[in-house]
Amino acid sequence: MRSTVPYSLWRSTLAGATTVIDLAVANLLFLADAVWDLPTLLADKSAAGVWVRIVTPETPAGPVTGLGDVFPSLLAVPGLRLSTHPGLRADVLRADDDLLVTMPIDGLTPALAPVLHLRRLGSAPMVGGYLATLDHLYPDPARLLAPAGGGRVTHLPVPTAAVTDVAAAVGTDPLTLADLLRVANTPGFDRWQEQIRRTGGCSNPIHLMGQTVTRDAKTGDVLYSYSTEQEPGGRLRVACGNRRASRCPACAWTYAGDVYHLIRAGITGDSRMGIPGQIRQHPGVFTTLTAPSFGPVHNRPASGRCRCGTQHTDDDPALGTALDPERYDYAGAVLWNNHAGDLWRRFTIYLRREVAARAGITQTALRETCRVSFGKVAEFQKRGSVHFYAVVRLDGPDGLDAPPPAWATVALLDAAIRAAAARVAVPIPAAGAFPARVLHWGT
């Protein structure tokens, strides 16, 4: 359904067009949210020679009265063919041979309507039917949207010419800046801005639609009610919370910051988190557990020159890739990542045993006198292998509020960590053409 389609797909489809873009759009507000910089994108495409056509409903429903109310700056873009049609219900986005078609269903809100992602291959009768329909939506030149009285009408709070210098100073173009000023002057902008601020700049926020009512269990009186109908665009935006920077840099950054503060609090204490400052006196070791080598890869050594003879830049896509793909142990790398969690689990088991052995006590006695605490973060290296950063700490039997026993020292903990990591082994049985192997931590 449309609400589950990533916003990035709508924009990336349009951005990939090189010949023609068609937008038959019944829901203008959705398009404004899905492709926030649509006027600039289409202006750039038109300037590059892409044929751009837009058709909208002749009598739009709801508070929107026309294309100029949602995208007024599009009326100022030269080269765009803008039109209306009285029978438009579906949303069809075309970029060359790719189409995104929203299929309206009676009784369902547009957000729940299914979306077809189509591509023309050969004769493609289904896609061909949609393309023919798009051509029939532009038959009447009289319905072309033209500025009243001729000239260029923008419906913007200020003309683009008036903000040319300011736009250059902030690193954008006048059309985009003028449109930003329009958005800032629309009703509900403050609430929209609050939503964006609360998502932390999430690049792909989740759009919630619906309502909630809380009633008194005995009387049935309404204690609280909320509906997204009063929100800008009829939706409540919440952060996606994705930890991967490639998916959402803002949420990944927030997660990384949270992890940093949690780890820091585990080392130095933080009264705001209920962690006492005396935790600093507990023995602790910062540990890195990494994968073994699966073959040489392109890197940036201290000497500055890779084994391939190249001085790679920081953003060189070759970094982390195999120097000799024919001999690189790709199977081992995949198995390592798949079993990294088990390697960590076994490490924690062996560590407790090693600590007890070095303290000269049994594991049962260890549990009664000392607690081994962990805080870890898993991260991908350039070569695509998982490695772990961990803070390992010795606390008293009741946790961070209790002092550790006298025998608990940094030297003992360090030796136990090294011994435990060396003991870890995860046997992998043979599978097809791949022989059996044993996974270990790297050195």
CSV table of C-alpha atoms in Angstrom, one decimal:
chain,number,residue,atom,x,y,z
A,1,MET,CA,0.0,0.0,0.0
A,2,ARG,CA,1.1,3.6,-0.6
A,3,SER,CA,1.8,4.4,3.0
A,4,THR,CA,4.5,1.7,3.1
A,5,VAL,CA,6.3,2.8,-0.1
A,6,PRO,CA,9.6,4.6,0.9
A,7,TYR,CA,9.5,8.3,0.0
A,8,SER,CA,13.0,7.9,-1.5
A,9,LEU,CA,11.5,5.6,-4.2
A,10,TRP,CA,9.2,8.4,-5.6
A,11,ARG,CA,12.0,10.9,-5.8
A,12,SER,CA,14.7,8.5,-7.1
A,13,THR,CA,12.3,7.3,-9.9
A,14,LEU,CA,11.9,10.9,-11.0
A,15,ALA,CA,15.5,11.7,-10.6
A,16,GLY,CA,16.5,8.9,-12.9
A,17,ALA,CA,14.4,10.2,-15.9
A,18,THR,CA,16.4,11.3,-18.9
A,19,THR,CA,13.7,11.6,-21.6
A,20,VAL,CA,10.1,12.1,-20.2
A,21,ILE,CA,8.3,12.6,-16.9
A,22,ASP,CA,4.6,12.3,-16.6
A,23,LEU,CA,2.7,13.1,-13.4
A,24,ALA,CA,-1.1,12.4,-13.4
A,25,VAL,CA,-1.7,13.3,-9.8
A,26,ALA,CA,-5.1,13.2,-8.0
A,27,ASN,CA,-3.5,13.7,-4.5
A,28,LEU,CA,-1.4,16.8,-4.6
A,29,LEU,CA,-0.8,16.9,-0.8
A,30,PHE,CA,0.8,13.4,-0.9
A,31,LEU,CA,3.1,14.4,-3.7
A,32,ALA,CA,4.2,17.5,-1.8
A,33,ASP,CA,5.2,15.2,1.1
A,34,ALA,CA,6.8,12.5,-1.0
A,35,VAL,CA,8.9,14.7,-3.2
A,36,TRP,CA,9.5,17.8,-1.1
A,37,ASP,CA,11.8,19.5,-3.7
A,38,LEU,CA,9.6,18.6,-6.7
A,39,PRO,CA,9.6,22.2,-8.2
A,40,THR,CA,13.4,22.3,-8.2
A,41,LEU,CA,13.7,18.7,-9.5
A,42,LEU,CA,11.4,19.2,-12.4
A,43,ALA,CA,12.9,22.6,-13.2
A,44,ASP,CA,16.3,20.9,-13.5
A,45,LYS,CA,15.0,18.1,-15.6
A,46,SER,CA,13.2,20.5,-17.9
A,47,ALA,CA,16.4,22.5,-18.3
A,48,ALA,CA,18.2,19.3,-19.2
A,49,GLY,CA,15.8,18.6,-22.0
A,50,VAL,CA,13.4,16.2,-20.3
A,51,TRP,CA,9.8,16.4,-21.5
A,52,VAL,CA,7.7,17.1,-18.4
A,53,ARG,CA,3.9,16.9,-18.3
A,54,ILE,CA,1.7,17.3,-15.2
A,55,VAL,CA,-2.1,16.8,-15.1
A,56,THR,CA,-4.2,17.4,-12.0
A,57,PRO,CA,-7.9,17.1,-11.2
A,58,GLU,CA,-10.1,19.8,-12.8
A,59,THR,CA,-12.2,20.2,-9.6
A,60,PRO,CA,-9.9,19.0,-6.7
A,61,ALA,CA,-11.7,17.8,-3.5
A,62,GLY,CA,-10.9,19.1,-0.1
A,63,PRO,CA,-9.1,22.3,0.9
A,64,VAL,CA,-6.7,22.3,-2.1
A,65,THR,CA,-8.0,24.4,-5.0
A,66,GLY,CA,-5.4,23.6,-7.6
A,67,LEU,CA,-1.8,23.0,-8.5
A,68,GLY,CA,-0.9,26.6,-7.7
A,69,ASP,CA,-2.0,26.1,-4.1
A,70,VAL,CA,0.4,23.2,-3.5
A,71,PHE,CA,3.2,23.8,-6.0
A,72,PRO,CA,2.8,27.5,-7.1
A,73,SER,CA,6.5,27.6,-8.1
A,74,LEU,CA,5.8,25.0,-10.8
A,75,LEU,CA,3.7,27.6,-12.7
A,76,ALA,CA,6.9,29.7,-13.0
A,77,VAL,CA,9.0,26.9,-14.5
A,78,PRO,CA,9.5,27.3,-18.3
A,79,GLY,CA,9.0,24.2,-20.5
A,80,LEU,CA,6.5,22.3,-18.3
A,81,ARG,CA,3.2,21.3,-19.8
A,82,LEU,CA,0.5,21.7,-17.1
A,83,SER,CA,-3.1,20.6,-17.6
A,84,THR,CA,-6.2,19.5,-15.8
A,85,HIS,CA,-8.7,16.6,-16.4
A,86,PRO,CA,-12.2,16.2,-14.9
A,87,GLY,CA,-12.0,12.4,-14.5
A,88,LEU,CA,-8.6,11.9,-12.8
A,89,ARG,CA,-8.7,9.6,-9.7
A,90,ALA,CA,-5.6,7.6,-9.7
A,91,ASP,CA,-2.0,8.7,-9.3
A,92,VAL,CA,0.4,7.8,-12.1
A,93,LEU,CA,4.1,8.8,-11.9
A,94,ARG,CA,6.1,8.0,-15.0
A,95,ALA,CA,9.9,8.4,-15.5
A,96,ASP,CA,10.9,7.1,-19.0
A,97,ASP,CA,10.0,3.4,-18.8
A,98,ASP,CA,9.3,3.2,-15.1
A,99,LEU,CA,5.8,3.8,-13.6
A,100,LEU,CA,4.4,4.0,-10.1
A,101,VAL,CA,0.7,3.6,-10.2
A,102,THR,CA,-1.6,4.1,-7.2
A,103,MET,CA,-4.8,2.1,-7.6
A,104,PRO,CA,-7.8,3.8,-5.8
A,105,ILE,CA,-10.2,1.5,-4.0
A,106,ASP,CA,-13.6,2.6,-2.9
A,107,GLY,CA,-13.9,2.7,0.8
A,108,LEU,CA,-10.2,2.9,1.4
A,109,THR,CA,-8.2,6.1,2.1
A,110,PRO,CA,-5.5,6.8,-0.5
A,111,ALA,CA,-2.8,5.9,1.9
A,112,LEU,CA,-4.0,2.3,2.0
A,113,ALA,CA,-4.4,2.0,-1.7
A,114,PRO,CA,-2.0,-0.5,-3.5
A,115,VAL,CA,0.9,0.8,-5.6
A,116,LEU,CA,2.1,-0.9,-8.7
A,117,HIS,CA,5.8,-0.5,-9.7
A,118,LEU,CA,5.9,-1.2,-13.4
A,119,ARG,CA,8.6,-1.2,-16.1
A,120,ARG,CA,8.2,-1.4,-19.8
A,121,LEU,CA,9.8,-4.4,-21.3
A,122,GLY,CA,9.2,-5.2,-25.0
A,123,SER,CA,5.6,-4.7,-26.1
A,124,ALA,CA,4.4,-4.7,-22.4
A,125,PRO,CA,0.6,-4.4,-23.0
A,126,MET,CA,-0.1,-3.4,-19.4
A,127,VAL,CA,2.4,-0.6,-19.3
A,128,GLY,CA,1.5,0.4,-22.8
A,129,GLY,CA,-2.1,0.9,-21.7
A,130,TYR,CA,-1.0,3.3,-19.0
A,131,LEU,CA,1.3,5.2,-21.3
A,132,ALA,CA,-1.6,5.5,-23.9
A,133,THR,CA,-3.8,6.8,-21.1
A,134,LEU,CA,-1.3,9.4,-20.1
A,135,ASP,CA,-1.2,10.7,-23.7
A,136,HIS,CA,-5.0,11.0,-23.8
A,137,LEU,CA,-4.9,13.2,-20.7
A,138,TYR,CA,-3.5,16.1,-22.7
A,139,PRO,CA,-5.9,16.5,-25.7
A,140,ASP,CA,-7.3,19.9,-25.0
A,141,PRO,CA,-5.0,22.9,-25.2
A,142,ALA,CA,-7.7,25.0,-23.6
A,143,ARG,CA,-7.2,23.2,-20.3
A,144,LEU,CA,-3.5,24.1,-20.2
A,145,LEU,CA,-2.8,26.1,-17.1
A,146,ALA,CA,-1.6,29.6,-18.2
A,147,PRO,CA,-0.7,32.6,-16.1
A,148,ALA,CA,-3.7,35.0,-15.9
A,149,GLY,CA,-3.1,37.9,-18.2
A,150,GLY,CA,0.0,36.3,-19.6
A,151,GLY,CA,3.5,36.5,-18.2
A,152,ARG,CA,4.9,34.4,-15.3
A,153,VAL,CA,2.7,34.0,-12.3
A,154,THR,CA,4.2,32.3,-9.2
A,155,HIS,CA,1.7,32.8,-6.4
A,156,LEU,CA,4.8,33.0,-4.1
A,157,PRO,CA,5.0,35.5,-1.2
A,158,VAL,CA,7.9,37.1,-3.0
A,159,PRO,CA,9.0,36.9,-6.6
A,160,THR,CA,12.1,34.8,-7.3
A,161,ALA,CA,14.0,37.8,-8.7
A,162,ALA,CA,13.8,39.5,-5.3
A,163,VAL,CA,15.6,36.7,-3.5
A,164,THR,CA,18.4,36.0,-6.0
A,165,ASP,CA,21.2,37.4,-3.9
A,166,VAL,CA,20.0,35.8,-0.7
A,167,ALA,CA,19.6,32.4,-2.4
A,168,ALA,CA,23.2,32.6,-3.7
A,169,ALA,CA,24.4,33.5,-0.2
A,170,VAL,CA,22.7,30.4,1.4
A,171,GLY,CA,23.8,28.1,-1.4
A,172,THR,CA,20.4,27.4,-3.1
A,173,ASP,CA,18.5,28.7,-6.1
A,174,PRO,CA,15.9,31.5,-6.1
A,175,LEU,CA,13.0,29.2,-7.0
A,176,THR,CA,13.7,26.9,-4.1
A,177,LEU,CA,14.1,29.7,-1.6
A,178,ALA,CA,10.9,31.4,-2.8
A,179,ASP,CA,9.1,28.1,-2.4
A,180,LEU,CA,10.5,27.7,1.1
A,181,LEU,CA,9.1,31.1,2.0
A,182,ARG,CA,5.7,30.1,0.6
A,183,VAL,CA,5.8,26.9,2.8
A,184,ALA,CA,6.8,29.0,5.9
A,185,ASN,CA,3.7,31.2,5.3
A,186,THR,CA,1.1,28.4,5.0
A,187,PRO,CA,-1.4,27.7,7.8
A,188,GLY,CA,-0.1,24.9,10.0
A,189,PHE,CA,3.5,25.5,9.3
A,190,ASP,CA,4.4,25.8,13.0
A,191,ARG,CA,2.9,22.4,13.8
A,192,TRP,CA,4.6,20.9,10.7
A,193,GLN,CA,7.9,22.4,11.8
A,194,GLU,CA,7.4,20.9,15.3
A,195,GLN,CA,6.8,17.5,13.8
A,196,ILE,CA,10.0,17.7,11.8
A,197,ARG,CA,12.0,18.9,14.8
A,198,ARG,CA,10.7,16.0,16.9
A,199,THR,CA,11.7,13.5,14.3
A,200,GLY,CA,15.3,14.8,14.6
A,201,GLY,CA,15.5,15.5,10.8
A,202,CYS,CA,14.6,11.9,9.9
A,203,SER,CA,15.0,11.4,6.2
A,204,ASN,CA,12.2,8.8,5.9
A,205,PRO,CA,9.7,9.4,8.7
A,206,ILE,CA,6.8,7.1,9.4
A,207,HIS,CA,3.5,8.7,8.6
A,208,LEU,CA,0.7,7.6,11.0
A,209,MET,CA,-3.0,8.1,10.2
A,210,GLY,CA,-5.9,7.5,12.5
A,211,GLN,CA,-7.4,8.4,15.9
A,212,THR,CA,-7.4,7.3,19.5
A,213,VAL,CA,-10.0,7.8,22.2
A,214,THR,CA,-9.5,7.2,25.9
A,215,ARG,CA,-12.7,6.7,28.0
A,216,ASP,CA,-13.4,6.3,31.6
A,217,ALA,CA,-14.0,2.6,32.3
A,218,LYS,CA,-17.0,3.2,34.5
A,219,THR,CA,-18.8,6.2,33.0
A,220,GLY,CA,-17.7,5.9,29.4
A,221,ASP,CA,-16.8,9.6,29.4
A,222,VAL,CA,-14.1,10.7,27.0
A,223,LEU,CA,-11.0,11.5,28.9
A,224,TYR,CA,-8.7,12.1,25.9
A,225,SER,CA,-9.1,12.0,22.1
A,226,TYR,CA,-6.7,12.6,19.3
A,227,SER,CA,-7.0,12.4,15.5
A,228,THR,CA,-4.4,13.0,12.8
A,229,GLU,CA,-7.0,14.8,10.8
A,230,GLN,CA,-5.9,18.0,12.5
A,231,GLU,CA,-2.3,17.5,11.6
A,232,PRO,CA,-0.6,19.0,8.5
A,233,GLY,CA,-1.4,16.8,5.6
A,234,GLY,CA,-3.6,14.6,7.9
A,235,ARG,CA,-0.6,12.7,9.2
A,236,LEU,CA,1.6,12.4,12.3
A,237,ARG,CA,5.3,12.1,11.5
A,238,VAL,CA,7.5,10.0,13.7
A,239,ALA,CA,11.2,9.1,13.3
A,240,CYS,CA,11.9,5.8,11.6
A,241,GLY,CA,14.6,4.9,14.1
A,242,ASN,CA,16.8,3.1,11.6
A,243,ARG,CA,20.3,2.5,12.8
A,244,ARG,CA,21.9,2.4,9.3
A,245,ALA,CA,23.3,5.6,8.1
A,246,SER,CA,22.7,4.6,4.5
A,247,ARG,CA,19.0,4.5,5.2
A,248,CYS,CA,18.6,7.5,7.6
A,249,PRO,CA,21.7,9.5,8.6
A,250,ALA,CA,19.8,11.5,11.2
A,251,CYS,CA,18.4,8.5,13.1
A,252,ALA,CA,21.7,6.6,12.8
A,253,TRP,CA,23.4,9.6,14.3
A,254,THR,CA,20.9,9.8,17.2
A,255,TYR,CA,21.4,6.1,17.9
A,256,ALA,CA,25.2,6.5,17.8
A,257,GLY,CA,25.0,9.4,20.2
A,258,ASP,CA,22.7,7.4,22.6
A,259,VAL,CA,25.2,4.5,22.5
A,260,TYR,CA,28.1,6.9,23.2
A,261,HIS,CA,26.4,8.3,26.3
A,262,LEU,CA,25.5,4.8,27.6
A,263,ILE,CA,29.0,3.6,27.2
A,264,ARG,CA,30.5,6.7,28.7
A,265,ALA,CA,28.1,6.4,31.7
A,266,GLY,CA,29.3,2.9,32.2
A,267,ILE,CA,32.9,4.1,32.4
A,268,THR,CA,32.7,7.4,34.3
A,269,GLY,CA,29.2,7.2,35.9
A,270,ASP,CA,26.2,9.5,35.3
A,271,SER,CA,23.8,10.5,38.1
A,272,ARG,CA,21.2,11.3,35.5
A,273,MET,CA,21.1,7.6,34.5
A,274,GLY,CA,21.3,6.4,38.1
A,275,ILE,CA,24.9,5.3,37.7
A,276,PRO,CA,27.1,6.4,40.7
A,277,GLY,CA,30.4,8.2,40.1
A,278,GLN,CA,32.3,5.6,42.1
A,279,ILE,CA,31.9,3.3,39.2
A,280,ARG,CA,35.2,4.8,37.9
A,281,GLN,CA,37.1,2.9,40.6
A,282,HIS,CA,35.8,-0.5,39.3
A,283,PRO,CA,38.3,-2.4,37.1
A,284,GLY,CA,37.3,-1.9,33.4
A,285,VAL,CA,38.9,-2.6,30.0
A,286,PHE,CA,38.0,-1.3,26.6
A,287,THR,CA,38.1,-4.2,24.2
A,288,THR,CA,38.0,-4.6,20.4
A,289,LEU,CA,37.1,-8.0,19.0
A,290,THR,CA,37.5,-8.2,15.3
A,291,ALA,CA,37.3,-10.7,12.4
A,292,PRO,CA,40.3,-12.6,11.1
A,293,SER,CA,41.6,-12.0,7.6
A,294,PHE,CA,39.8,-13.4,4.7
A,295,GLY,CA,42.3,-12.1,2.2
A,296,PRO,CA,44.0,-8.7,1.5
A,297,VAL,CA,41.8,-5.7,0.7
A,298,HIS,CA,42.4,-2.2,-0.5
A,299,ASN,CA,43.2,0.0,2.5
A,300,ARG,CA,45.0,3.2,3.6
A,301,PRO,CA,47.9,2.0,5.7
A,302,ALA,CA,50.1,4.3,7.8
A,303,SER,CA,52.6,4.5,4.9
A,304,GLY,CA,49.8,6.1,2.8
A,305,ARG,CA,50.1,3.6,-0.1
A,306,CYS,CA,47.9,0.5,-0.5
A,307,ARG,CA,49.4,-2.8,-1.6
A,308,CYS,CA,47.9,-2.2,-5.0
A,309,GLY,CA,50.2,0.9,-5.3
A,310,THR,CA,47.5,3.5,-5.0
A,311,GLN,CA,47.1,6.2,-2.4
A,312,HIS,CA,43.3,5.9,-1.8
A,313,THR,CA,41.2,8.8,-0.7
A,314,ASP,CA,38.9,8.5,2.3
A,315,ASP,CA,35.8,8.1,0.1
A,316,ASP,CA,37.3,5.8,-2.5
A,317,PRO,CA,34.7,3.0,-3.1
A,318,ALA,CA,37.6,0.5,-3.6
A,319,LEU,CA,38.4,0.6,0.1
A,320,GLY,CA,37.6,-2.7,1.8
A,321,THR,CA,37.2,-4.6,-1.5
A,322,ALA,CA,39.4,-7.6,-2.3
A,323,LEU,CA,42.7,-7.1,-4.0
A,324,ASP,CA,42.3,-10.5,-5.6
A,325,PRO,CA,38.6,-11.4,-5.8
A,326,GLU,CA,39.4,-14.8,-7.2
A,327,ARG,CA,41.2,-15.9,-4.0
A,328,TYR,CA,39.3,-13.9,-1.4
A,329,ASP,CA,37.4,-16.1,1.1
A,330,TYR,CA,33.9,-14.6,0.6
A,331,ALA,CA,32.3,-17.7,2.1
A,332,GLY,CA,34.3,-17.2,5.3
A,333,ALA,CA,33.3,-13.6,5.5
A,334,VAL,CA,29.6,-14.4,5.1
A,335,LEU,CA,29.8,-17.2,7.7
A,336,TRP,CA,31.7,-14.9,10.1
A,337,ASN,CA,29.0,-12.2,10.0
A,338,ASN,CA,26.3,-14.8,10.4
A,339,HIS,CA,27.9,-16.3,13.5
A,340,ALA,CA,29.3,-13.2,15.0
A,341,GLY,CA,26.6,-13.3,17.7
A,342,ASP,CA,27.5,-16.8,18.7
A,343,LEU,CA,31.2,-15.8,18.9
A,344,TRP,CA,30.3,-13.1,21.3
A,345,ARG,CA,28.1,-15.4,23.4
A,346,ARG,CA,30.9,-17.9,23.8
A,347,PHE,CA,33.4,-15.1,24.6
A,348,THR,CA,31.2,-14.0,27.6
A,349,ILE,CA,31.0,-17.6,28.8
A,350,TYR,CA,34.7,-18.2,28.6
A,351,LEU,CA,35.5,-14.8,30.2
A,352,ARG,CA,33.6,-15.6,33.4
A,353,ARG,CA,35.5,-18.9,33.6
A,354,GLU,CA,38.8,-17.2,33.0
A,355,VAL,CA,38.1,-14.6,35.7
A,356,ALA,CA,37.2,-17.3,38.2
A,357,ALA,CA,40.3,-19.3,37.4
A,358,ARG,CA,42.6,-16.3,37.8
A,359,ALA,CA,40.9,-15.4,41.1
A,360,GLY,CA,41.4,-19.0,42.3
A,361,ILE,CA,37.7,-19.5,43.0
A,362,THR,CA,34.9,-21.5,41.5
A,363,GLN,CA,32.3,-20.1,39.1
A,364,THR,CA,29.7,-20.4,41.8
A,365,ALA,CA,31.8,-18.4,44.1
A,366,LEU,CA,32.4,-15.8,41.4
A,367,ARG,CA,28.7,-15.2,41.1
A,368,GLU,CA,28.5,-14.7,44.8
A,369,THR,CA,31.4,-12.2,45.0
A,370,CYS,CA,31.7,-10.4,41.6
A,371,ARG,CA,29.6,-9.5,38.5
A,372,VAL,CA,31.2,-9.3,35.1
A,373,SER,CA,29.4,-6.5,33.2
A,374,PHE,CA,29.4,-5.7,29.5
A,375,GLY,CA,28.5,-2.9,27.2
A,376,LYS,CA,29.2,-3.5,23.5
A,377,VAL,CA,28.6,-2.1,20.1
A,378,ALA,CA,28.7,-4.0,16.8
A,379,GLU,CA,30.0,-2.1,13.7
A,380,PHE,CA,30.9,-3.0,10.1
A,381,GLN,CA,34.4,-2.4,8.9
A,382,LYS,CA,35.2,-1.2,5.5
A,383,ARG,CA,35.7,-4.7,4.3
A,384,GLY,CA,32.1,-5.6,5.4
A,385,SER,CA,33.0,-7.7,8.4
A,386,VAL,CA,31.4,-7.2,11.8
A,387,HIS,CA,33.6,-6.2,14.8
A,388,PHE,CA,32.8,-5.4,18.4
A,389,TYR,CA,33.8,-2.6,20.7
A,390,ALA,CA,33.1,-3.6,24.3
A,391,VAL,CA,33.6,-2.2,27.8
A,392,VAL,CA,34.1,-5.0,30.2
A,393,ARG,CA,33.9,-4.1,33.9
A,394,LEU,CA,34.1,-6.0,37.3
A,395,ASP,CA,31.5,-5.0,39.8
A,396,GLY,CA,30.4,-6.2,43.2
A,397,PRO,CA,27.8,-9.1,43.4
A,398,ASP,CA,24.9,-6.7,43.5
A,399,GLY,CA,26.0,-4.7,40.5
A,400,LEU,CA,27.3,-1.2,39.9
A,401,ASP,CA,26.4,0.0,43.5
A,402,ALA,CA,28.6,-2.7,45.2
A,403,PRO,CA,32.4,-2.5,45.2
A,404,PRO,CA,34.3,-5.3,43.5
A,405,PRO,CA,36.4,-7.8,45.6
A,406,ALA,CA,40.0,-6.9,46.4
A,407,TRP,CA,41.4,-9.5,43.9
A,408,ALA,CA,39.5,-7.8,41.0
A,409,THR,CA,42.2,-5.7,39.1
A,410,VAL,CA,42.6,-4.3,35.6
A,411,ALA,CA,45.6,-6.7,35.1
A,412,LEU,CA,43.5,-9.7,36.0
A,413,LEU,CA,40.6,-8.6,33.8
A,414,ASP,CA,42.9,-7.9,30.8
A,415,ALA,CA,44.6,-11.3,31.0
A,416,ALA,CA,41.2,-13.0,31.3
A,417,ILE,CA,39.8,-11.2,28.2
A,418,ARG,CA,42.8,-12.2,26.1
A,419,ALA,CA,42.6,-15.8,27.2
A,420,ALA,CA,38.8,-16.0,26.7
A,421,ALA,CA,39.1,-14.5,23.2
A,422,ALA,CA,41.8,-17.0,22.3
A,423,ARG,CA,39.6,-20.0,23.5
A,424,VAL,CA,36.5,-19.1,21.4
A,425,ALA,CA,35.8,-21.5,18.5
A,426,VAL,CA,32.6,-22.0,16.6
A,427,PRO,CA,32.6,-25.1,14.4
A,428,ILE,CA,30.8,-24.8,11.1
A,429,PRO,CA,29.8,-28.1,9.3
A,430,ALA,CA,30.4,-28.7,5.6
A,431,ALA,CA,27.7,-27.6,3.2
A,432,GLY,CA,27.7,-28.6,-0.4
A,433,ALA,CA,31.0,-27.6,-2.0
A,434,PHE,CA,32.0,-25.6,1.1
A,435,PRO,CA,34.2,-27.6,3.6
A,436,ALA,CA,33.8,-27.6,7.3
A,437,ARG,CA,35.7,-24.9,9.2
A,438,VAL,CA,36.1,-23.3,12.6
A,439,LEU,CA,35.6,-19.6,13.2
A,440,HIS,CA,37.8,-17.7,15.6
A,441,TRP,CA,38.4,-14.1,16.6
A,442,GLY,CA,41.0,-12.2,14.7
A,443,THR,CA,44.3,-11.1,16.2
